[in-house]
Short mmCIF file of C-alpha atoms in Angstrom, two decimals:
data_model
loop_
_atom_site.label_atom_id
_atom_site.label_comp_id
_atom_site.label_asym_id
_atom_site.label_seq_id
_atom_site.Cartn_x
_atom_site.Cartn_y
_atom_site.Cartn_z
CA UNK A 1 -1.18 -4.15 -53.59
CA UNK A 2 -1.61 -0.60 -54.88
CA UNK A 3 -1.87 -1.96 -58.43
CA UNK A 4 -4.61 -4.37 -57.32
CA UNK A 5 -6.48 -1.55 -55.58
CA UNK A 6 -6.21 0.60 -58.68
CA UNK A 7 -7.51 -2.23 -60.86
CA UNK A 8 -10.40 -2.77 -58.46
CA UNK A 9 -11.24 0.96 -58.48
CA UNK A 10 -11.15 1.10 -62.28
CA UNK A 11 -13.30 -1.99 -62.59
CA UNK A 12 -15.87 -0.59 -60.15
CA UNK A 13 -16.01 2.63 -62.16
CA UNK A 14 -16.44 0.68 -65.39
CA UNK A 15 -19.20 -1.41 -63.85
CA UNK A 16 -21.16 1.61 -62.62
CA UNK A 17 -24.16 2.48 -64.78
CA UNK A 18 -25.96 5.78 -64.02
CA UNK A 19 -29.65 5.73 -63.25
CA UNK A 20 -30.66 7.25 -66.60
CA UNK A 21 -29.05 4.32 -68.44
CA UNK A 22 -30.46 1.67 -66.12
CA UNK A 23 -34.05 2.62 -66.90
CA UNK A 24 -35.78 2.01 -70.21
CA UNK A 25 -37.50 5.37 -69.79
CA UNK A 26 -35.29 7.75 -67.75
CA UNK A 27 -37.87 10.54 -68.04
CA UNK A 28 -40.72 8.68 -66.35
CA UNK A 29 -41.53 10.13 -62.92
CA UNK A 30 -40.41 8.04 -59.97
CA UNK A 31 -42.73 9.96 -57.64
CA UNK A 32 -46.42 9.41 -57.05
CA UNK A 33 -48.83 11.41 -59.20
CA UNK A 34 -50.02 13.28 -56.11
CA UNK A 35 -46.45 14.30 -55.23
CA UNK A 36 -45.88 15.53 -58.78
CA UNK A 37 -49.04 17.64 -58.67
CA UNK A 38 -48.02 19.20 -55.35
CA UNK A 39 -44.54 19.96 -56.75
CA UNK A 40 -46.11 21.43 -59.88
CA UNK A 41 -48.38 23.73 -57.86
CA UNK A 42 -45.44 24.79 -55.67
CA UNK A 43 -43.27 25.64 -58.69
CA UNK A 44 -46.15 27.50 -60.34
CA UNK A 45 -46.54 29.76 -57.30
CA UNK A 46 -42.76 30.26 -57.04
CA UNK A 47 -42.53 30.99 -60.77
CA UNK A 48 -45.34 33.58 -60.76
CA UNK A 49 -44.02 35.40 -57.68
CA UNK A 50 -40.46 35.35 -59.00
CA UNK A 51 -41.45 36.61 -62.45
CA UNK A 52 -43.60 39.44 -61.08
CA UNK A 53 -41.09 40.43 -58.39
CA UNK A 54 -37.97 40.44 -60.54
CA UNK A 55 -39.84 41.94 -63.47
CA UNK A 56 -40.94 44.79 -61.21
CA UNK A 57 -37.36 45.37 -60.02
CA UNK A 58 -36.10 45.52 -63.62
CA UNK A 59 -38.96 47.81 -64.70
CA UNK A 60 -38.45 50.27 -61.84
CA UNK A 61 -34.70 50.28 -62.41
CA UNK A 62 -35.15 50.96 -66.13
CA UNK A 63 -37.01 54.18 -65.27
CA UNK A 64 -33.88 55.56 -63.62
CA UNK A 65 -31.23 53.59 -65.51
CA UNK A 66 -28.97 56.62 -66.01
CA UNK A 67 -28.85 57.26 -62.26
CA UNK A 68 -28.12 53.73 -61.10
CA UNK A 69 -25.05 53.35 -58.91
CA UNK A 70 -22.54 50.57 -59.78
CA UNK A 71 -23.81 48.39 -56.90
CA UNK A 72 -27.40 48.88 -58.08
CA UNK A 73 -26.42 47.86 -61.62
CA UNK A 74 -25.17 44.59 -60.18
CA UNK A 75 -28.44 44.15 -58.31
CA UNK A 76 -30.38 44.63 -61.56
CA UNK A 77 -28.18 41.97 -63.19
CA UNK A 78 -29.08 39.61 -60.36
CA UNK A 79 -32.77 40.28 -61.04
CA UNK A 80 -32.17 39.50 -64.74
CA UNK A 81 -30.61 36.14 -63.78
CA UNK A 82 -33.50 35.31 -61.46
CA UNK A 83 -36.04 36.31 -64.11
CA UNK A 84 -34.22 34.14 -66.64
CA UNK A 85 -34.48 31.12 -64.35
CA UNK A 86 -38.20 31.75 -63.88
CA UNK A 87 -39.11 32.41 -67.52
CA UNK A 88 -36.74 30.03 -69.32
CA UNK A 89 -36.52 27.14 -66.88
CA UNK A 90 -39.56 26.81 -64.64
CA UNK A 91 -42.20 26.25 -67.37
CA UNK A 92 -40.35 23.08 -68.45
CA UNK A 93 -40.36 21.59 -64.96
CA UNK A 94 -43.92 22.73 -64.17
CA UNK A 95 -45.33 21.08 -67.30
CA UNK A 96 -43.34 17.93 -66.61
CA UNK A 97 -44.48 17.63 -63.00
CA UNK A 98 -48.12 18.00 -64.04
CA UNK A 99 -47.55 15.48 -66.88
CA UNK A 100 -45.99 12.99 -64.45
CA UNK A 101 -42.92 12.69 -66.71
CA UNK A 102 -40.32 14.82 -68.51
CA UNK A 103 -41.99 15.51 -71.86
CA UNK A 104 -39.24 17.41 -73.71
CA UNK A 105 -36.80 14.58 -74.49
CA UNK A 106 -33.01 14.70 -74.40
CA UNK A 107 -32.71 17.98 -76.31
CA UNK A 108 -35.08 19.70 -73.90
CA UNK A 109 -33.26 18.09 -70.98
CA UNK A 110 -29.90 19.45 -72.09
CA UNK A 111 -31.37 22.90 -72.76
CA UNK A 112 -33.08 22.99 -69.37
CA UNK A 113 -29.90 21.85 -67.61
CA UNK A 114 -27.82 24.44 -69.45
CA UNK A 115 -30.25 27.30 -68.74
CA UNK A 116 -30.54 26.43 -65.05
CA UNK A 117 -26.78 26.19 -64.60
CA UNK A 118 -26.11 29.31 -66.71
CA UNK A 119 -28.47 31.58 -64.78
CA UNK A 120 -27.63 29.98 -61.43
CA UNK A 121 -23.90 30.45 -62.00
CA UNK A 122 -24.56 34.01 -63.20
CA UNK A 123 -26.46 34.75 -59.99
CA UNK A 124 -23.71 33.42 -57.73
CA UNK A 125 -20.90 35.20 -59.58
CA UNK A 126 -22.93 38.43 -59.54
CA UNK A 127 -23.31 38.12 -55.78
CA UNK A 128 -19.58 37.46 -55.53
CA UNK A 129 -18.88 40.69 -57.43
CA UNK A 130 -21.37 42.58 -55.23
CA UNK A 131 -19.73 41.26 -52.06
CA UNK A 132 -16.30 42.36 -53.31
CA UNK A 133 -17.72 45.78 -54.18
CA UNK A 134 -19.21 46.11 -50.69
CA UNK A 135 -15.94 44.95 -49.09
CA UNK A 136 -13.82 47.44 -51.01
CA UNK A 137 -16.35 50.24 -50.49
CA UNK A 138 -16.62 49.73 -46.73
CA UNK A 139 -13.10 48.58 -45.86
CA UNK A 140 -11.08 50.57 -48.41
CA UNK A 141 -12.74 53.99 -48.77
CA UNK A 142 -10.44 55.20 -51.56
CA UNK A 143 -11.92 52.51 -53.81
CA UNK A 144 -15.22 54.38 -54.06
CA UNK A 145 -13.58 57.48 -55.51
CA UNK A 146 -12.55 55.84 -58.80
CA UNK A 147 -15.31 53.25 -59.35
CA UNK A 148 -17.52 54.40 -62.24
CA UNK A 149 -20.51 52.98 -64.07
CA UNK A 150 -18.41 51.69 -66.97
CA UNK A 151 -16.43 49.56 -64.51
CA UNK A 152 -19.70 47.89 -63.48
CA UNK A 153 -20.56 47.12 -67.11
CA UNK A 154 -17.10 45.62 -67.68
CA UNK A 155 -17.72 43.44 -64.62
CA UNK A 156 -21.09 42.35 -66.07
CA UNK A 157 -19.40 41.27 -69.29
CA UNK A 158 -16.94 39.17 -67.29
CA UNK A 159 -19.78 37.61 -65.26
CA UNK A 160 -21.77 36.59 -68.35
CA UNK A 161 -18.64 35.23 -70.07
CA UNK A 162 -17.77 33.21 -66.95
CA UNK A 163 -21.27 31.73 -66.68
CA UNK A 164 -21.38 30.98 -70.42
CA UNK A 165 -18.04 29.18 -70.31
CA UNK A 166 -18.87 26.85 -67.42
CA UNK A 167 -22.42 26.17 -68.60
CA UNK A 168 -21.19 25.29 -72.10
CA UNK A 169 -18.20 23.14 -71.07
CA UNK A 170 -20.37 19.97 -70.80
CA UNK A 171 -21.28 20.28 -74.50
CA UNK A 172 -17.58 19.99 -75.38
CA UNK A 173 -17.62 16.35 -74.24
CA UNK A 174 -16.07 17.02 -70.83
CA UNK A 175 -19.34 16.58 -68.95
CA UNK A 176 -23.03 16.34 -69.70
CA UNK A 177 -26.55 17.19 -68.57
CA UNK A 178 -28.85 14.38 -67.47
CA UNK A 179 -32.27 13.74 -65.89
CA UNK A 180 -32.61 13.87 -62.13
CA UNK A 181 -33.22 10.53 -60.38
CA UNK A 182 -36.92 11.40 -59.91
CA UNK A 183 -37.27 11.87 -63.69
CA UNK A 184 -39.12 15.18 -64.13
CA UNK A 185 -36.17 17.59 -64.12
CA UNK A 186 -32.63 17.78 -65.50
CA UNK A 187 -29.30 18.96 -64.13
CA UNK A 188 -25.54 18.55 -64.49
CA UNK A 189 -24.51 14.92 -64.81
CA UNK A 190 -23.03 14.59 -61.30
CA UNK A 191 -23.01 10.81 -61.73
CA UNK A 192 -20.09 10.98 -64.17
CA UNK A 193 -17.85 11.07 -61.11
CA UNK A 194 -18.88 7.47 -60.43
CA UNK A 195 -17.85 6.39 -63.92
CA UNK A 196 -14.36 7.75 -64.60
CA UNK A 197 -11.47 9.88 -63.36
CA UNK A 198 -12.29 12.42 -66.09
CA UNK A 199 -15.81 12.65 -64.68
CA UNK A 200 -14.43 13.26 -61.20
CA UNK A 201 -12.17 16.04 -62.53
CA UNK A 202 -15.16 17.65 -64.27
CA UNK A 203 -17.36 17.57 -61.17
CA UNK A 204 -14.56 18.84 -58.90
CA UNK A 205 -13.85 21.72 -61.29
CA UNK A 206 -17.51 22.72 -61.33
CA UNK A 207 -17.73 22.54 -57.55
CA UNK A 208 -14.62 24.65 -57.01
CA UNK A 209 -15.06 27.38 -59.64
CA UNK A 210 -18.87 27.63 -59.51
CA UNK A 211 -19.57 27.08 -55.80
CA UNK A 212 -16.70 26.81 -53.31
CA UNK A 213 -14.48 29.65 -54.55
CA UNK A 214 -17.33 32.20 -55.02
CA UNK A 215 -18.81 31.24 -51.64
CA UNK A 216 -15.41 31.66 -49.95
CA UNK A 217 -15.07 35.15 -51.45
CA UNK A 218 -18.57 36.09 -50.27
CA UNK A 219 -17.96 34.84 -46.72
CA UNK A 220 -14.56 36.56 -46.53
CA UNK A 221 -16.00 39.86 -47.77
CA UNK A 222 -18.87 40.03 -45.30
CA UNK A 223 -16.80 38.87 -42.33
CA UNK A 224 -14.36 41.70 -43.04
CA UNK A 225 -17.26 44.14 -43.43
CA UNK A 226 -18.80 43.15 -40.09
CA UNK A 227 -15.46 43.58 -38.33
CA UNK A 228 -14.91 46.96 -40.02
CA UNK A 229 -18.38 48.25 -39.17
CA UNK A 230 -17.97 47.36 -35.50
CA UNK A 231 -14.73 49.33 -35.32
CA UNK A 232 -15.84 52.37 -37.33
CA UNK A 233 -19.38 53.09 -36.08
CA UNK A 234 -18.17 55.58 -33.48
CA UNK A 235 -15.90 57.31 -36.00
CA UNK A 236 -18.76 58.00 -38.44
CA UNK A 237 -20.79 59.69 -35.67
CA UNK A 238 -18.25 62.56 -35.60
CA UNK A 239 -18.61 63.32 -39.34
CA UNK A 240 -21.07 65.83 -40.83
CA UNK A 241 -24.59 64.91 -41.93
CA UNK A 242 -23.66 64.34 -45.57
CA UNK A 243 -21.01 61.77 -44.67
CA UNK A 244 -23.40 60.06 -42.23
CA UNK A 245 -26.15 59.86 -44.88
CA UNK A 246 -23.70 58.40 -47.38
CA UNK A 247 -22.59 55.85 -44.79
CA UNK A 248 -26.23 54.91 -44.07
CA UNK A 249 -26.90 54.36 -47.77
CA UNK A 250 -23.79 52.20 -48.17
CA UNK A 251 -24.83 50.11 -45.18
CA UNK A 252 -28.31 49.73 -46.64
CA UNK A 253 -26.84 48.36 -49.88
CA UNK A 254 -24.57 46.11 -47.85
CA UNK A 255 -27.50 44.70 -45.82
CA UNK A 256 -29.40 43.97 -49.04
CA UNK A 257 -26.36 42.20 -50.50
CA UNK A 258 -25.79 40.14 -47.34
CA UNK A 259 -29.40 38.99 -47.16
CA UNK A 260 -29.45 38.13 -50.87
CA UNK A 261 -26.31 36.02 -50.55
CA UNK A 262 -27.62 34.32 -47.42
CA UNK A 263 -30.93 33.48 -49.11
CA UNK A 264 -29.20 32.12 -52.20
CA UNK A 265 -26.78 29.94 -50.25
CA UNK A 266 -29.48 28.62 -47.90
CA UNK A 267 -31.54 27.61 -50.93
CA UNK A 268 -28.69 26.03 -52.90
CA UNK A 269 -26.38 24.44 -50.33
CA UNK A 270 -28.72 21.47 -49.56
CA UNK A 271 -28.89 20.77 -53.29
CA UNK A 272 -25.11 21.03 -53.57
CA UNK A 273 -24.64 18.61 -50.67
CA UNK A 274 -26.98 16.04 -52.22
CA UNK A 275 -25.27 16.48 -55.60
CA UNK A 276 -21.81 15.95 -54.11
CA UNK A 277 -23.04 12.89 -52.25
CA UNK A 278 -24.51 11.52 -55.48
CA UNK A 279 -21.20 12.16 -57.25
CA UNK A 280 -18.76 10.74 -54.69
CA UNK A 281 -20.87 8.69 -52.28
CA UNK A 282 -22.10 5.16 -52.66
CA UNK A 283 -24.05 4.81 -55.93
CA UNK A 284 -27.81 5.22 -55.55
CA UNK A 285 -27.41 5.96 -51.83
CA UNK A 286 -29.64 9.06 -51.97
CA UNK A 287 -33.33 8.06 -51.85
CA UNK A 288 -35.30 9.40 -54.82
CA UNK A 289 -38.03 10.87 -52.61
CA UNK A 290 -35.36 12.71 -50.61
CA UNK A 291 -33.49 14.08 -53.65
CA UNK A 292 -36.50 16.04 -54.89
CA UNK A 293 -36.73 18.25 -51.77
CA UNK A 294 -33.37 20.08 -52.18
CA UNK A 295 -34.14 20.52 -55.89
CA UNK A 296 -37.44 22.27 -55.14
CA UNK A 297 -35.80 24.39 -52.44
CA UNK A 298 -33.09 25.52 -54.87
CA UNK A 299 -35.71 26.53 -57.43
CA UNK A 300 -37.22 28.94 -54.89
CA UNK A 301 -34.04 31.06 -54.67
CA UNK A 302 -35.15 33.40 -57.46
CA UNK A 303 -38.21 34.47 -55.45
CA UNK A 304 -36.44 35.85 -52.36
CA UNK A 305 -34.57 38.83 -53.75
CA UNK A 306 -37.48 41.17 -54.64
CA UNK A 307 -38.90 40.53 -51.14
CA UNK A 308 -35.55 41.44 -49.58
CA UNK A 309 -35.38 44.66 -51.64
CA UNK A 310 -38.82 45.78 -50.44
CA UNK A 311 -38.32 44.83 -46.77
CA UNK A 312 -34.99 46.66 -46.52
CA UNK A 313 -36.33 49.66 -48.47
CA UNK A 314 -39.39 50.01 -46.22
CA UNK A 315 -37.31 49.57 -43.06
CA UNK A 316 -34.81 52.14 -44.32
CA UNK A 317 -37.58 54.63 -45.12
CA UNK A 318 -39.43 54.17 -41.82
CA UNK A 319 -36.26 54.72 -39.80
CA UNK A 320 -35.66 58.15 -41.29
CA UNK A 321 -37.30 61.37 -40.08
CA UNK A 322 -40.70 61.66 -41.72
CA UNK A 323 -41.11 57.91 -42.14
CA UNK A 324 -43.05 56.85 -45.21
CA UNK A 325 -43.47 60.45 -46.35
CA UNK A 326 -39.72 60.66 -46.70
CA UNK A 327 -39.78 57.48 -48.74
CA UNK A 328 -42.39 58.84 -51.15
CA UNK A 329 -40.58 62.16 -51.54
CA UNK A 330 -37.29 60.35 -52.21
CA UNK A 331 -38.95 58.31 -54.95
CA UNK A 332 -40.19 61.53 -56.58
CA UNK A 333 -36.72 63.06 -56.36
CA UNK A 334 -35.30 60.04 -58.16
#
């Protein structure tokens, strides 16, 4: 019986043909022209705001690059990843939505898929490193005494190598990049899981190392931080002003990191759920009109971070004695 079931499973995998091989033109839009125009306008607005916001963060950070703390260096790297998504990726999808089809062929599709996955993976791993830094800084105070700037740069090298490895693995024949079901964008070929055991192993590896494991580390770190903060708030009140100010600054950086991670995960989890369902659910069970919504939501993730930086910075400045005057004087002192 088990042999028959295995034969049936293998035959069903062999019979499955992904959507981009079923269509004569896999890059033709499956949406209405009006829907494509609306999506194009939406991505244009997101792209402009993201480029300006993250570009501003990088520019302001470059003016005080020698004074950046290790956690701030990581934040700048996150802005670089978000800017990369906006500059390298979004123009392809914007032009395609307005053209009512993907106009860059298979080479452009694979490049777009690689760039989106590379910068997206870089963003998530950067946030994972930031969450670990915050956890060690808040929960293990001795950690902060030996962490130096060169440690942050070593961490950046590891992050970029990690993202490069996983984004390039599909080009080694293990996986692939393919057009989305709606035709005007490209992504990882999640549908390989429907075709073979090797495809399932590829998709599961991507999900674990590039989503589940980093997310678990982030959640663990911030849960431990919240528990630690609740138990240590009264203790900090007995320290001198310098220690209290240092604690306030660390908590500010921690709030920024938490909000950034929350925004990223909120934007990407719906897309991940739809992708997993496409990979392991019943073939073609996700309606095309429904699949485009999580994709557009995920593309907005790069816009949130500069807004979070400014909101937290203004709130932090207004809560100090002197309000906005203190904020302006602190900027001059930087």
